[in-house]
Every structure is written in structure tokens, then in C-alpha cells.
């Protein structure tokens, strides 16, 4: 079972169908598939293998007891990270208190020494995520090994607090993308930030110790424009050429996706950057066919490798791409 952003169910359904995974709509923001496709679906926030589904309306005690028993039978060994979520829709969000209560009730029935509290350690500890989904009409329970999970956050809702000094909401998209990468921009590295204004991404890169060349005809917030490790190139990204190759190419340009993909492919072909994090805007109705073309341009024409393409929790009508060049 997959979760997605509200309104994106049909796009998720379509890509699962194209992958031959036999999807079925379960309800708002929930899509089920018979098999797991080889490539993680772009529009899925998270996915679990459903172990049981119970009708809602039973007592908390009954539901929690049945779920705990099923968890212990299906997963007799190993560390577990237990989480609960509700579908991210108005009807789902009204069930948040029930989801919290169920989480505590199931937790109290599982052996404490098998429960890992530090979710961020789940992958290195080889733990299994056990997710309780409290949806209108049913409670579903499923699992996914943390190393295969698309997200370690309940239901893929990677909530982050916006930093008080952040010039834009966009910074959270970069933060979320970097959480999923094995390495991130750091001290001494050079990043080019295409479509940088007002400076949310640039600020997060500078905070990590990197030097940033921010390319955008629009203005950066003054603190960044005067920062010693920021150079603002006030021109179009299509006209800009780096003086020498850089470590990271970041791109959040509000521009046509195919033209942005061509630009990123040019950077790849010319070996102008080693790592790529790019946000691709998708205002059109037919998103999947366009994403196929973007993927083709980046990999076949640009030589970008290890491409991931995901609609992250902080992405709206857009997806985030990461990739690298071989070194
Ligand atoms: C979503 S905003 C970027 C937000 C930014 N990442 C942040 O965190 O503050 C999109 C930006 O793309 C810029 N943009 C659009 N076309 C561009 C182009 N051809 N070259 C450079 N920047 C461009 C716009 O000026 C705008 O500032």
C-alpha cells in the first residue's frame, strides 16, 4: 500500500499500472498494488507490505491486541520501529488522536527490548518499520525493512520546522532531499544554485559550510547577497557557464521542465558538477509522460547516474531529482 499527496492518486495509480504492478485505488491518498515495482514510484511518499486490515469500530483494546499479536507472528525477530499515521486528507487528519492512542496501545503490548526509539538509526540497525494506518473505515497494519523504506517518517510525512530566518519555504525541499542522500554538501565544497532567489537553498548550503554561486536574475535576501561565501550571479541560468567544475549542482528554477532538464543534461555532459539535486516543476495535467522524458534527457543525454525521482513531502506540483556523475 502506498501513500501520496492529496490529489496525486491518479498519477501514482498510472505509474504503478505502467510498471505492471496491478494497482487499485483504496481511497483518498491511498493506492494499493499487487507487486512492488522495481523502481520506487515517483508519486509515493511511502509504501508498506500490508499484513492485516481490520474494520474500524472495534474497541481500542481489541484492535491493539489483534495488531500486536499479528506483528509478533509475522515478525518474530529483530528490532522494530513502530509508527502510526492517518491518510493526509481532511477525513484522515481528523483521526489523528485515534492513531496516537492506537500507537501507544500497541506499543505497550510489544516487548520493549525489540522497539527502537531512535528512528534515525533504523537503517543502520537493520530494523523493520511497522506502520499502523488509521484510515476512515479501517485500520491497516504493514511493514517495510527500514533499508528499503522510501521514508522513515510515519506515512512519509517528513515534517520539518521552518527555520525562523529562512527566506522561503523552499529550503525544506532541499533539506528533505538531503536527508535521503548518503552524503551532503559540506565545508570547502562549491555549489551552484540555479534559481536561487530569495535564497532558501543557498542559506542551507552556506549553513553546511559550502561556498555557493547563486544564479538568479531576481534578488537574494540582503544577508545572503553580502555573505562572504556567496557569489550572486544576477543572470539567467541558461546564459551562465561555471569557470571550473563544481561539487554540487542545485536547481529550483521555476521554468519549463523539459528546458530545465536539457540545461541539467548539459551540465552532466560537460562534467561541470559531480552531484545533482534538482526540483522539477510539473504544472501540467499529464505528469508521468513528461517525467519519462525528463528521466531520459538526464540519464541518456546528460549521463547522470543513480537517478532518484520523488515527490517529497514538501513538494507540491513538483518532484525532486538527485543524481551523480561517476568519479
Ligand atoms: C521557487 S523559486 C526558488 C526558491 C529558492 N530555491 C529558495 O530556496 O529561496 C524559483 C526561482 O527561479 C528563478 N528563475 C526562473 N527562471 C530562471 C532562469 N532562467 N535563470 C535563473 N533563475 C530563474 C526565479 O527568479 C525564482 O527566483
XYZ file of C-alpha atoms in Angstrom, residues 52 54 61-75 80 82 105-111 132 141:
28
model
C -3.576 -7.110 8.162
C -9.288 -4.541 10.468
C -8.208 -2.875 23.363
C -9.451 -5.382 20.793
C -7.762 -3.669 17.845
C -4.456 -3.163 19.652
C -4.437 -6.735 20.910
C -5.097 -8.190 17.469
C -2.460 -5.992 15.834
C 0.223 -6.742 18.433
C -0.401 -10.468 18.072
C -0.148 -10.249 14.274
C 3.091 -8.237 14.482
C 4.727 -10.805 16.760
C 3.702 -13.697 14.499
C 4.768 -12.009 11.247
C 7.975 -10.504 12.650
C 11.069 -2.779 15.182
C 6.510 1.247 15.465
C -1.823 0.751 22.986
C 0.061 -1.470 20.511
C 3.453 -0.310 21.813
C 2.528 -1.312 25.375
C 1.778 -4.851 24.132
C 5.141 -5.393 22.394
C 8.399 -6.362 24.156
C -0.345 1.433 11.683
C -1.003 -2.585 9.559
